[in-house]
Short mmCIF file of C-alpha atoms and ligand atoms in Angstrom, two decimals:
data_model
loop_
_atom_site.label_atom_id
_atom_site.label_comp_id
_atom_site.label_asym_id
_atom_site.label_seq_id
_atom_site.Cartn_x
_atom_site.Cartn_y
_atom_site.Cartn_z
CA UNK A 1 -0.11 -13.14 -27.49
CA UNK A 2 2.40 -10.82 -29.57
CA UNK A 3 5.62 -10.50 -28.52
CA UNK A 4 8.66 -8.23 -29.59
CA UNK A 5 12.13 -10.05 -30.42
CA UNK A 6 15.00 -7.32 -30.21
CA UNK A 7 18.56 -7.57 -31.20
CA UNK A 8 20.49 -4.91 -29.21
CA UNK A 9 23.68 -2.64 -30.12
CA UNK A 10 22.73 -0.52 -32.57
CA UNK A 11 22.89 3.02 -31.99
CA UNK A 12 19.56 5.14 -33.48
CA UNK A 13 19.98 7.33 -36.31
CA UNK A 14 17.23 9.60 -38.17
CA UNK A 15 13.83 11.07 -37.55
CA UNK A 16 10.97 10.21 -35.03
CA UNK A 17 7.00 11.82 -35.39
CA UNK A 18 5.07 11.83 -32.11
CA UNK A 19 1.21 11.09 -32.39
CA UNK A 20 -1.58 12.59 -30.36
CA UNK A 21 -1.06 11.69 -26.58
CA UNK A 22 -3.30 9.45 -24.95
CA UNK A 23 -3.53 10.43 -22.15
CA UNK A 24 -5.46 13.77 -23.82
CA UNK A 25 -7.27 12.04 -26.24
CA UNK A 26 -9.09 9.95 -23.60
CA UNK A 27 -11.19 12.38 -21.69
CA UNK A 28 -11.81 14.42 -24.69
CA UNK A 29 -13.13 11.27 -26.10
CA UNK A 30 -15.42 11.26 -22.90
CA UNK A 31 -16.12 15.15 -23.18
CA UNK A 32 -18.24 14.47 -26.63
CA UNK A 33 -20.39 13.22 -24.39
CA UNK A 34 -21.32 16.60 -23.21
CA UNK A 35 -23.26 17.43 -26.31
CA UNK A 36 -25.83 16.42 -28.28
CA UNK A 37 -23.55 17.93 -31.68
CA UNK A 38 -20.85 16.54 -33.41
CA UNK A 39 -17.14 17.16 -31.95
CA UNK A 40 -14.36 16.53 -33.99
CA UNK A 41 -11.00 15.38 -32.74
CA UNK A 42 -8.12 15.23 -35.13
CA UNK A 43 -4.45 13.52 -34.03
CA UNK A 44 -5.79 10.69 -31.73
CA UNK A 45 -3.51 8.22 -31.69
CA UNK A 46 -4.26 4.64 -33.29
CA UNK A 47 -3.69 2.94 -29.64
CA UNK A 48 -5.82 -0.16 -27.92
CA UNK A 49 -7.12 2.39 -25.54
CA UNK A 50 -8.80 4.64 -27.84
CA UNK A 51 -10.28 1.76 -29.83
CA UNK A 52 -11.66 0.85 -26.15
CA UNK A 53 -13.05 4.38 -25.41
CA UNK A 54 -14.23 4.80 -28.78
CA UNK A 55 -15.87 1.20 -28.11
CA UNK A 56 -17.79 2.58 -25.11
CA UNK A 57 -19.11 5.63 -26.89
CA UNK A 58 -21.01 3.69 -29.19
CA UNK A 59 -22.05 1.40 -26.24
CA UNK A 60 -23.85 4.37 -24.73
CA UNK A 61 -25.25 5.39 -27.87
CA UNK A 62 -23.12 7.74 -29.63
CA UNK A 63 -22.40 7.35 -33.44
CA UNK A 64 -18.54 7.61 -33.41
CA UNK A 65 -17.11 7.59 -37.11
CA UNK A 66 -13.23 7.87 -38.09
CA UNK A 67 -13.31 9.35 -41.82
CA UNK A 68 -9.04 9.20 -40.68
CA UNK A 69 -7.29 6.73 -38.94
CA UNK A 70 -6.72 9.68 -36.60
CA UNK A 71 -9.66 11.55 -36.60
CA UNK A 72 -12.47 10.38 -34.41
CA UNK A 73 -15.71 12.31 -35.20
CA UNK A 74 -18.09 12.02 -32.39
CA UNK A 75 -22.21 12.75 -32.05
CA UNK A 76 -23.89 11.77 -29.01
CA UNK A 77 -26.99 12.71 -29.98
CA UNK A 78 -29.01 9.30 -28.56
CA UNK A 79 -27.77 8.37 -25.55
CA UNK A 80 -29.49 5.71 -24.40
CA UNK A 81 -27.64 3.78 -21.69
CA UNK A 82 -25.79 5.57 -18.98
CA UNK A 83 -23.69 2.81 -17.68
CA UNK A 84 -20.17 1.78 -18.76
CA UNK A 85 -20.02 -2.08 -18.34
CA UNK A 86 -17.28 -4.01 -15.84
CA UNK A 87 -16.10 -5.67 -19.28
CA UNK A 88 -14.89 -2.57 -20.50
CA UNK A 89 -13.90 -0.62 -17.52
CA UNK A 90 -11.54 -3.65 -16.29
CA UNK A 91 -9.70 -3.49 -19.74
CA UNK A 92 -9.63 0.26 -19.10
CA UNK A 93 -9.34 2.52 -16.04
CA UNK A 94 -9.80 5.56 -18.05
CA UNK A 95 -13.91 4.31 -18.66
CA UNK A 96 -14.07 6.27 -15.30
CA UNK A 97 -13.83 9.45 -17.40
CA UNK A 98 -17.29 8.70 -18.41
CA UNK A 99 -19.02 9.81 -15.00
CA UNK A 100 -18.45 12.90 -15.24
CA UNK A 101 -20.17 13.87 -18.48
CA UNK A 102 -22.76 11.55 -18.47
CA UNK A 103 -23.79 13.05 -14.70
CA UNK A 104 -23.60 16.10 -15.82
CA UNK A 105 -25.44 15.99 -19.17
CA UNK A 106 -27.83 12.92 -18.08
CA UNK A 107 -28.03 13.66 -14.33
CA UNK A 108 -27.38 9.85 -14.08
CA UNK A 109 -24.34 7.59 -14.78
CA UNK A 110 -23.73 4.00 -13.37
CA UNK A 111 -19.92 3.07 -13.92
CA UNK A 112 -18.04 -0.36 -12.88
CA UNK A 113 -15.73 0.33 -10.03
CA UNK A 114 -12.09 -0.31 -12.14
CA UNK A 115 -10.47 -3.00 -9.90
CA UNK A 116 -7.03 -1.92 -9.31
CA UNK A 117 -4.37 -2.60 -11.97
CA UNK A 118 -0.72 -3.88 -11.83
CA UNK A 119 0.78 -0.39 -10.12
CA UNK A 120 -1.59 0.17 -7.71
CA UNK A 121 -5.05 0.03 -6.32
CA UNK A 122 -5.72 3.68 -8.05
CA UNK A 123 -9.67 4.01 -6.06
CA UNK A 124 -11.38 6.74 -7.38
CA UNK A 125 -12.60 7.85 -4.16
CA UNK A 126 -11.48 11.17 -4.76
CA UNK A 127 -13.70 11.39 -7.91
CA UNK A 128 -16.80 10.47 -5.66
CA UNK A 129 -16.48 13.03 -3.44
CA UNK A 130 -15.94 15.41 -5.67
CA UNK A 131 -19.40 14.69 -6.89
CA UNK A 132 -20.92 14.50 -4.12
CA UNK A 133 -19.64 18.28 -3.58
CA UNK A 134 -21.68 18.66 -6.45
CA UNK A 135 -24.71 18.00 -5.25
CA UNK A 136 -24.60 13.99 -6.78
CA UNK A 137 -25.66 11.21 -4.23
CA UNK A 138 -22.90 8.31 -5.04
CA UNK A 139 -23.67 4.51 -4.03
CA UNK A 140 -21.58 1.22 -4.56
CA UNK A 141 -24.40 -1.34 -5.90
CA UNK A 142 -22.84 -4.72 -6.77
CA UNK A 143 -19.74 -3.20 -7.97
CA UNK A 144 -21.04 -0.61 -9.66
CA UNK A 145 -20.33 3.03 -9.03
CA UNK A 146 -24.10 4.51 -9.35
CA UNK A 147 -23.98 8.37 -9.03
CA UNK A 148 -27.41 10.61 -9.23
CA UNK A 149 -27.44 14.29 -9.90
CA UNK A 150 -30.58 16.47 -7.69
CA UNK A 151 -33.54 17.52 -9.69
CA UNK A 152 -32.34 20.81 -11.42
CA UNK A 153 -28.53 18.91 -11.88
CA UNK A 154 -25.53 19.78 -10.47
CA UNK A 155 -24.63 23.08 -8.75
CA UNK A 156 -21.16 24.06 -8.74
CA UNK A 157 -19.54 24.27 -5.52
CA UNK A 158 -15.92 24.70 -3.98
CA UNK A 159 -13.72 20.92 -4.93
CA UNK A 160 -10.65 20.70 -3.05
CA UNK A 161 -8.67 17.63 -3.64
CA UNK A 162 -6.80 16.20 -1.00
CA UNK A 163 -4.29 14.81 -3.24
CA UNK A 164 -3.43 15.50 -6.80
CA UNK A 165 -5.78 13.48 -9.61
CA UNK A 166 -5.29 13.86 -13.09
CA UNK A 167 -8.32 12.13 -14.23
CA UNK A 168 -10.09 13.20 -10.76
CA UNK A 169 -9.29 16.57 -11.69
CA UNK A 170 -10.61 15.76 -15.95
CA UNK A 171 -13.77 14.46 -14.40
CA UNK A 172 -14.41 16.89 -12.35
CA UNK A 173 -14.30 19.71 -14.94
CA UNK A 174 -16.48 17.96 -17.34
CA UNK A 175 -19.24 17.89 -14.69
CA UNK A 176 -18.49 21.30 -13.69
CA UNK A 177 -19.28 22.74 -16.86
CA UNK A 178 -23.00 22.03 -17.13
CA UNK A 179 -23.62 22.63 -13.45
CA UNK A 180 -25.65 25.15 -12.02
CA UNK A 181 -23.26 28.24 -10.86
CA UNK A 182 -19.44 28.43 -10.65
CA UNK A 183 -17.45 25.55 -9.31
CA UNK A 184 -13.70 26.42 -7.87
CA UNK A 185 -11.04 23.34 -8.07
CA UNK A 186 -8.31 23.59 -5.34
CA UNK A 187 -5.37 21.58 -5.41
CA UNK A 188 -6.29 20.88 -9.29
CA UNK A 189 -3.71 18.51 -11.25
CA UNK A 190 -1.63 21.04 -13.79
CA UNK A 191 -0.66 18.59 -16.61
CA UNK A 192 -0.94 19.63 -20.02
CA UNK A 193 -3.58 17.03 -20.92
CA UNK A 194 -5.71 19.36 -18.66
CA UNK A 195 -5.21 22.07 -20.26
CA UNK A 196 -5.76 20.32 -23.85
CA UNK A 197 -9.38 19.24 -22.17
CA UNK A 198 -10.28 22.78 -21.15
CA UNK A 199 -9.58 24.20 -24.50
CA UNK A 200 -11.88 21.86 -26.24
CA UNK A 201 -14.24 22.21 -23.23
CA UNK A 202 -13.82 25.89 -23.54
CA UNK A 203 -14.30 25.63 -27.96
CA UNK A 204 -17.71 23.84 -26.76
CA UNK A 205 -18.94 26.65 -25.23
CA UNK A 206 -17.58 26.15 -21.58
CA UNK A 207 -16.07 28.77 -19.24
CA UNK A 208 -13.17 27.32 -17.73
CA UNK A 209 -9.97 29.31 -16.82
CA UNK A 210 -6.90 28.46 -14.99
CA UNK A 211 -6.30 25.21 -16.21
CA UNK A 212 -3.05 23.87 -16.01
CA UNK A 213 -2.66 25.72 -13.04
CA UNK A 214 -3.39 24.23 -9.13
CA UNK A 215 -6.96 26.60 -9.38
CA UNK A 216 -9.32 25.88 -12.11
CA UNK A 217 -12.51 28.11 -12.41
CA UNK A 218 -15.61 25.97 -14.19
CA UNK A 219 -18.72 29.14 -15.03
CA UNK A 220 -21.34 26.12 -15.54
CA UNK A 221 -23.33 27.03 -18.87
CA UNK A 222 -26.92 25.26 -19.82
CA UNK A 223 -25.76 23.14 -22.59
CA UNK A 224 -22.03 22.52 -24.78
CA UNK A 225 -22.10 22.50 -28.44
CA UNK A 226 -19.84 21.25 -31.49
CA UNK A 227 -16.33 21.76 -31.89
CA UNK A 228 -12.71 20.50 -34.02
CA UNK A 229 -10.20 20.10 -31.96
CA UNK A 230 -6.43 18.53 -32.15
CA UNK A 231 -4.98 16.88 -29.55
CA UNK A 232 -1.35 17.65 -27.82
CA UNK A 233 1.75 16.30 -29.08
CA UNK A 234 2.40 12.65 -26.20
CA UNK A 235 4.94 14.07 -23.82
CA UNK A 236 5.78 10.61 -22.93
CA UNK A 237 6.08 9.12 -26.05
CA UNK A 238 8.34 11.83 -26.61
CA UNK A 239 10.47 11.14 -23.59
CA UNK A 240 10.73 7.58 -24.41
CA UNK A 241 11.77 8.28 -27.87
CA UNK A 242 14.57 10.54 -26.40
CA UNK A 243 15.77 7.97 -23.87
CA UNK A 244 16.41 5.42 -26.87
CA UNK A 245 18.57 7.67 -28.51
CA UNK A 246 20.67 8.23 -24.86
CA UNK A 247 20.83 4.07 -24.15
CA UNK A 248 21.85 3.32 -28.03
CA UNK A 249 24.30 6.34 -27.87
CA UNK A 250 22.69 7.35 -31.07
CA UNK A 251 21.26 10.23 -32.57
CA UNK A 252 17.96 11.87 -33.53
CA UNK A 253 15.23 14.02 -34.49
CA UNK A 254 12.00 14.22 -32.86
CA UNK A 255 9.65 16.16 -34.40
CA UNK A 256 5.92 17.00 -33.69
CA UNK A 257 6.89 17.48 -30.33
CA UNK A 258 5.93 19.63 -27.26
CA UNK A 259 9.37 20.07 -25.72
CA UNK A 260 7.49 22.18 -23.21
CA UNK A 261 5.35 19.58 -21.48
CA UNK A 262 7.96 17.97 -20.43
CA UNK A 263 10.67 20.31 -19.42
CA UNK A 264 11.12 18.89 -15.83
CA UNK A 265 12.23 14.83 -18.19
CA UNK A 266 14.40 17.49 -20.40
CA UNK A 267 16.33 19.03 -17.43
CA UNK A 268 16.65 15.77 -15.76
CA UNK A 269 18.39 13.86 -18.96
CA UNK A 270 20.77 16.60 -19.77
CA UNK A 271 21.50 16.36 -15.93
CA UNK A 272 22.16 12.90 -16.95
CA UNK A 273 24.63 13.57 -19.93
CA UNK A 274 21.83 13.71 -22.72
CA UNK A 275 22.32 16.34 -25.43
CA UNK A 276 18.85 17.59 -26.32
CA UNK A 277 19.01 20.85 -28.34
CA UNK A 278 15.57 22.29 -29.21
CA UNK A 279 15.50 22.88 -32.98
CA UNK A 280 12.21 24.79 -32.96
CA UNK A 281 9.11 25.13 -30.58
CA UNK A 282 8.18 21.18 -31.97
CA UNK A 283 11.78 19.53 -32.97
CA UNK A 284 14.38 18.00 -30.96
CA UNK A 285 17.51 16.77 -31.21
CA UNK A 286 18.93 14.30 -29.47
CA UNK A 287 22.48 12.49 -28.46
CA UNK A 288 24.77 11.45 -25.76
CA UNK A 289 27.66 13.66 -24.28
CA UNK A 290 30.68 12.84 -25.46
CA UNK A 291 31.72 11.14 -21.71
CA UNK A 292 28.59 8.92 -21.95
CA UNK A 293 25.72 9.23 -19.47
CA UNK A 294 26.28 9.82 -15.74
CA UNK A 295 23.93 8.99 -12.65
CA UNK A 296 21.30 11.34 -11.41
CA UNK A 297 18.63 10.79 -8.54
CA UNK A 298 15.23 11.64 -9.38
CA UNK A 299 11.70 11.69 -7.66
CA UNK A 300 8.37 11.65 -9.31
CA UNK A 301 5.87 14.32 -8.80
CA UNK A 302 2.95 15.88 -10.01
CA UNK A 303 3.29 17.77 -13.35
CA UNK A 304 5.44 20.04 -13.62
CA UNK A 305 8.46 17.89 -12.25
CA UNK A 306 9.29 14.78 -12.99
CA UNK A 307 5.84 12.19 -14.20
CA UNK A 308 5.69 9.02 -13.17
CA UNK A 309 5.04 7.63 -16.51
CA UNK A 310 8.47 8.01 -17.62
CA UNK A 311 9.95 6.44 -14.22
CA UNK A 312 10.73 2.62 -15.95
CA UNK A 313 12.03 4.49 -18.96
CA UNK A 314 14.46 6.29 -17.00
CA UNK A 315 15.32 3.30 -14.88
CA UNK A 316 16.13 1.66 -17.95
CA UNK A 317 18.66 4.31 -19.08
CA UNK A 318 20.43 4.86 -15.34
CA UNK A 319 21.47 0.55 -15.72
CA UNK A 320 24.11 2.52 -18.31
CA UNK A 321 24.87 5.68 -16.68
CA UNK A 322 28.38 6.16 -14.51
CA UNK A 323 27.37 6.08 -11.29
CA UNK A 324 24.94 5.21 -8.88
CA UNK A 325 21.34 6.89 -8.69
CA UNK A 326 18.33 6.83 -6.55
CA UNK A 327 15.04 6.74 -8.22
CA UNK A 328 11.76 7.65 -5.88
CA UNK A 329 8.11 6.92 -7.28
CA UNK A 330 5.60 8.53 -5.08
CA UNK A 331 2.95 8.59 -7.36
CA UNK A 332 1.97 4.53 -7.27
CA UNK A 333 2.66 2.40 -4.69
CA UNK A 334 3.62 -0.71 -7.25
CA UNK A 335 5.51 0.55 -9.95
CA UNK A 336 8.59 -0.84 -9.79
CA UNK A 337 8.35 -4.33 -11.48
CA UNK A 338 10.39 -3.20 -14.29
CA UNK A 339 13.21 -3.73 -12.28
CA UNK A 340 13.06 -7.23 -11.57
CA UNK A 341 12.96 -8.13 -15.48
CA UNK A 342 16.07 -5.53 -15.93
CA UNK A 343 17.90 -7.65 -13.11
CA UNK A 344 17.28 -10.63 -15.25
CA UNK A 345 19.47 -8.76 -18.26
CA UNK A 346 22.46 -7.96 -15.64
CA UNK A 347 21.36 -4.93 -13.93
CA UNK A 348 22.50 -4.24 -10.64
CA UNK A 349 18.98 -2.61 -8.95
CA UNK A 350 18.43 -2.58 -5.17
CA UNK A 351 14.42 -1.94 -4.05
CA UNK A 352 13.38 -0.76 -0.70
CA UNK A 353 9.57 0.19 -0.44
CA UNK A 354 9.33 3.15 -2.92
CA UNK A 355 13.03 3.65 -3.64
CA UNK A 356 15.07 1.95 -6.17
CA UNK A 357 18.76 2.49 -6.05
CA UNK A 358 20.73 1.72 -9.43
CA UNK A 359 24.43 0.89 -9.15
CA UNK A 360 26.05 1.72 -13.06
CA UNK A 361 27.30 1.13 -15.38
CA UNK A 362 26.20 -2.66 -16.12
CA UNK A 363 26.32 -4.04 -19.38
CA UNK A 364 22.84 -5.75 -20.32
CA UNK A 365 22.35 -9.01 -22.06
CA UNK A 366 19.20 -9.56 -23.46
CA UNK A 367 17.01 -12.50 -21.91
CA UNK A 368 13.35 -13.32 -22.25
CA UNK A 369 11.40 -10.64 -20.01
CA UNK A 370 7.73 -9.85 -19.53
CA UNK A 371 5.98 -6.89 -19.46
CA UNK A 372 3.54 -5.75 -16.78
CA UNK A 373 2.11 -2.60 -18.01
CA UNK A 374 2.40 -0.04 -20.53
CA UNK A 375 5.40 1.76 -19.37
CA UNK A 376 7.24 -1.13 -17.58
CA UNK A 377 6.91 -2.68 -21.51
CA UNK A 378 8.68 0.38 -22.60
CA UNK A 379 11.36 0.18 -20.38
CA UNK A 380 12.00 -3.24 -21.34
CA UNK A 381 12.16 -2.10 -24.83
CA UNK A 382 14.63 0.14 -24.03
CA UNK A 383 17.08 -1.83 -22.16
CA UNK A 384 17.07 -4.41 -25.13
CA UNK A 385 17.80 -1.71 -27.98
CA UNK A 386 20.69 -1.47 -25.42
CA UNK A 387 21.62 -5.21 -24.33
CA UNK A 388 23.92 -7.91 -25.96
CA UNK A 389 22.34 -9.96 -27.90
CA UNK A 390 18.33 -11.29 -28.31
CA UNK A 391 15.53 -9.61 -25.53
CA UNK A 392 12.18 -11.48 -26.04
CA UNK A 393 9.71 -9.32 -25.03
CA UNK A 394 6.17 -11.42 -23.99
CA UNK A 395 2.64 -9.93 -23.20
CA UNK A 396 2.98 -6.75 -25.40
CA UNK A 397 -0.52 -5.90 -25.87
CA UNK A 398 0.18 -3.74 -22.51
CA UNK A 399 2.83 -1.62 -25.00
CA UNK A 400 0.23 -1.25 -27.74
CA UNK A 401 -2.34 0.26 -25.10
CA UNK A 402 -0.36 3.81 -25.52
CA UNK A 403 2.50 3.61 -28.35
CA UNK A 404 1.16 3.42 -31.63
CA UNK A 405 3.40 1.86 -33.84
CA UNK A 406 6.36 1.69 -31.63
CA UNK A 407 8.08 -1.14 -33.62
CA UNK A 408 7.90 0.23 -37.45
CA UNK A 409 8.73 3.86 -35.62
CA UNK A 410 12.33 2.61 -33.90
CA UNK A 411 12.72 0.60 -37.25
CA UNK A 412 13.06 3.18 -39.13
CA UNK A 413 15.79 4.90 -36.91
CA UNK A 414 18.00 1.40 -37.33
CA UNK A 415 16.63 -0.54 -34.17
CA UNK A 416 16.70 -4.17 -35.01
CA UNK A 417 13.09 -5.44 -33.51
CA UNK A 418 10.53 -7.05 -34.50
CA UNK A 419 6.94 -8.37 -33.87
CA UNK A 420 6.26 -12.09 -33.43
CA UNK A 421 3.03 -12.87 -34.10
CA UNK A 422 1.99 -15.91 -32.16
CA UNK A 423 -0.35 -18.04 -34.29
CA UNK A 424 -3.42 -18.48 -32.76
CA UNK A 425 -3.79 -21.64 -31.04
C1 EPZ B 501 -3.40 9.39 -14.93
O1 EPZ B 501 -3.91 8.30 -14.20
C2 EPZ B 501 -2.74 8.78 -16.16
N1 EPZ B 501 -3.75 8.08 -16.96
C3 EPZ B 501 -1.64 7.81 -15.74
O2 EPZ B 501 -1.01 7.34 -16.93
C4 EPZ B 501 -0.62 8.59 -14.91
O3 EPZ B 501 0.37 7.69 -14.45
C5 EPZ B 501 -1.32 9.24 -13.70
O4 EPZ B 501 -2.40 10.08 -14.16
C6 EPZ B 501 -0.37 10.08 -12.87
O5 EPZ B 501 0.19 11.08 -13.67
C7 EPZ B 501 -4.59 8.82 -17.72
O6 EPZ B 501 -4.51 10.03 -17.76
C8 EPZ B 501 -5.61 8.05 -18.51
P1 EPZ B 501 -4.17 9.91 -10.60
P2 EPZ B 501 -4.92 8.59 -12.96
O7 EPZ B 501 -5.64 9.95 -10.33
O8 EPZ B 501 -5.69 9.82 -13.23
C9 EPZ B 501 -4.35 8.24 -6.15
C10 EPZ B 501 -0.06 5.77 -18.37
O9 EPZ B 501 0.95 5.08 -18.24
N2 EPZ B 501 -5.80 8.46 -6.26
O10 EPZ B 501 -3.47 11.18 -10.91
O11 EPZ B 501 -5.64 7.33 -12.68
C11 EPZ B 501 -3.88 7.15 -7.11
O12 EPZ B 501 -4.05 5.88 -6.54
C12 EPZ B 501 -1.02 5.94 -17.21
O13 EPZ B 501 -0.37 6.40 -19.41
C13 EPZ B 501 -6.59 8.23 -5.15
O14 EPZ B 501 -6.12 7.83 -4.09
O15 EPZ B 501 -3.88 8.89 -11.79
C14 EPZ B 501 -2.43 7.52 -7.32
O16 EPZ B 501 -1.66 7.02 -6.23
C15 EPZ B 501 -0.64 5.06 -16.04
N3 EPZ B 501 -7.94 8.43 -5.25
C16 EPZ B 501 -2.44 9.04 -7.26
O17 EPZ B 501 -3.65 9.40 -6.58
C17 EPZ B 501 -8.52 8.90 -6.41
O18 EPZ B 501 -9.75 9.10 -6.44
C18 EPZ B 501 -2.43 9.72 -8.64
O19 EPZ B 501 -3.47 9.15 -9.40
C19 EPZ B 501 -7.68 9.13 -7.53
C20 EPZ B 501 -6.33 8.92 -7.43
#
């Protein structure tokens, strides 16, 4: 397994590009499935997931070609298998994205039921019923999700989620646009990887409006045809690029950037003492306040305050604000084990069920820590751009699930970390 050695202290200097974010580029992925013509997708990123998606396409049938590294051109023309395997959907959560389509298009899809993963049990009950509203009968058979669409397919009907679901909300769409009749989505997730979805959806030939908003309207239409499409700028990526600037107390550009998907991380760091100036609709810069960073509580929401995915990032940084903050995740009901590999580098981090209370400033000193998943390996990253001495970072495959090419990318900006291959044995 790889691992990342990084030598901390050195303060980032230069310019940063964002790639496609992944969290878009995986139910559009899934949304070629929705046609029997060729949908192009330009700015996917080069990350393990999208290998994996990409993976299960072709598993199902669909001739999936890259002519780019970043361009994934998609025909599911012969579909012939409707089921995405337990192999695949354990490496991957997001295989759930599948249903949806292949339901729709198929009237038939038989999915692994993804086991939970490291922060939380994430059930995709919500997705079920959703479908069921649809007119699907859904059964559990050995561990399999097995959903059926009626003779004539699915009719739209009125979804109202009892709790916000991003990919609930993705899947739900997708089926909603080749069902009979309008479907109404209440309490719809707003982030901007829905919206992304709808407007290739919508370039297919769908009818969707509102989304991005808590009420999405799906018109279902009788089939969805070719499109080209590029993906959204990775808010998070973006985020965690800004908060190694703030913990180096360096200073950079970010460009191909959508500052405005993630306004609510913006307003929170400046809050902090982060200097982000917005050069242009896609360019930031970004550097510390002159009286260093400062403690500020924050709670994670829903889009459009504060996501969960840049919680452990923003941990990271308040171990070297002034201060003391309280940081609340209601979003997952295990993401805090970040913290416990940041207590191992000197920070001073008191848990109580979904509230983690950082005392600053601390200085860090880099130790050997383990990542648990993808963002808890960025946070880790982060603290050791900003620790004494070495951080040996193990198990981080979970990092090159969603950052492509994280350690050539803060290389060139003057971090000082590198891969280490492990031979195999
Ligand atoms: C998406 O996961 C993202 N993944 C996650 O990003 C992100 O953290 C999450 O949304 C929240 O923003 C992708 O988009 C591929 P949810 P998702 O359904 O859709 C509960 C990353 O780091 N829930 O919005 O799986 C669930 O347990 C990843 O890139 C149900 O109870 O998240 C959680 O507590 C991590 N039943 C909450 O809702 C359901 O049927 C939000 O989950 C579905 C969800």
């Amino acid at each position: 397994m790889d691992k990342f050695l990084v030598r901390g202290g050195k303060p980032l200097h230069g310019k940063i590009e964002i790639g496609g974010a992944k969290n878009s580029a995986l139910p559009c992925l899934a949304a070629t499935l929705l046609t029997s013509e060729t949908v192009i997708l330009h700015n996917v990123p080069y990350v393990k997931d999208l290998i994996t998606q990409r993976r299960l396409l072709e598993d199902l049938g669909a001739t999936a070609l890259t002519p780019e590294l970043r361009t994934h051109k998609v025909t599911a023309r012969h579909i012939e298998r409707f089921e995405a395997p337990y192999e695949l959907v354990k490496t991957m959560r997001a295989s759930v994205l599948a249903l949806g389509p292949l339901l729709a298009r198929f009237g038939q899809a038989k999915v692994s039921l993804p086991g939970g993963c490291a922060i939380g049990t994430r059930p995709i009950d919500l997705h079920l019923k959703a479908f069921e509203e649809l007119g699907a009968t859904v059964s559990l058979e050995a561990g399999n999700v097995v959903a059926r669409a009626p003779e004539g397919g699915l009719v739209g009907a009125e979804v109202d989620f009892e709790k916000v679901t991003v990919t609930g909300t993705e899947n739900v769409m997708m089926a909603a646009s080749l069902a009979r009749g309008k479907t109404i989505v209440r309490n719809a997730a707003c982030e901007p990887e829905i919206e992304d979805l709808a407007d290739l959806l919508n370039k297919m030939g769908a009818r969707i409006r509102g989304a991005g908003t808590p009420t999405i309207e799906i018109a279902g239409v009788e089939h969805l045809g070719s499109a080209e499409h590029t993906i959204i700028p990775d808010r998070i990526e973006t985020g965690t690029f800004i908060v190694a600037a703030a913990i180096t107390g360096g200073e950079i550009e970010i460009k191909n950037c959508r500052p405005d998907h993630l306004s609510a991380v913006i307003e929170k760091l400046r809050e902090a003492g982060v200097v982000i100036e917005e050069l242009n609709p896609s360019t930031l810069h970004v550097k510390v306040a002159s009286d260093g960073l400062a403690a500020a509580d924050v709670t994670t929401e829903p889009h459009p305050l504060f996501p969960t995915d840049m919680q452990a990032q923003y941990m990271a940084l308040m171990t070297q604000a002034r201060g003391t903050s309280v940081i609340k995740e209601t979003i997952f009901e295990n993401r805090f084990m970040h913290a416990s590999e940041l207590i191992r580098m000197g920070a001073k981090i008191d848990i109580s069920g979904n509230t983690a209370t950082v005392h600053g400033r601390t200085r860090l000193s880099g130790a050997p820590v383990l990542a648990s998943d993808l963002r808890a390996s960025a946070s880790l990253v982060l603290a050791g751009l900003a620790a004494d001495g070495e951080t040996m970072i193990d198990r981080v495959y979970h990092i090159d699930r969603g950052y492509e090419s994280i350690v050539p990318k803060l290389r060139s900006v003057g971090a000082d970390i590198q891969r280490i291959t492990e031979a195999a044995a």
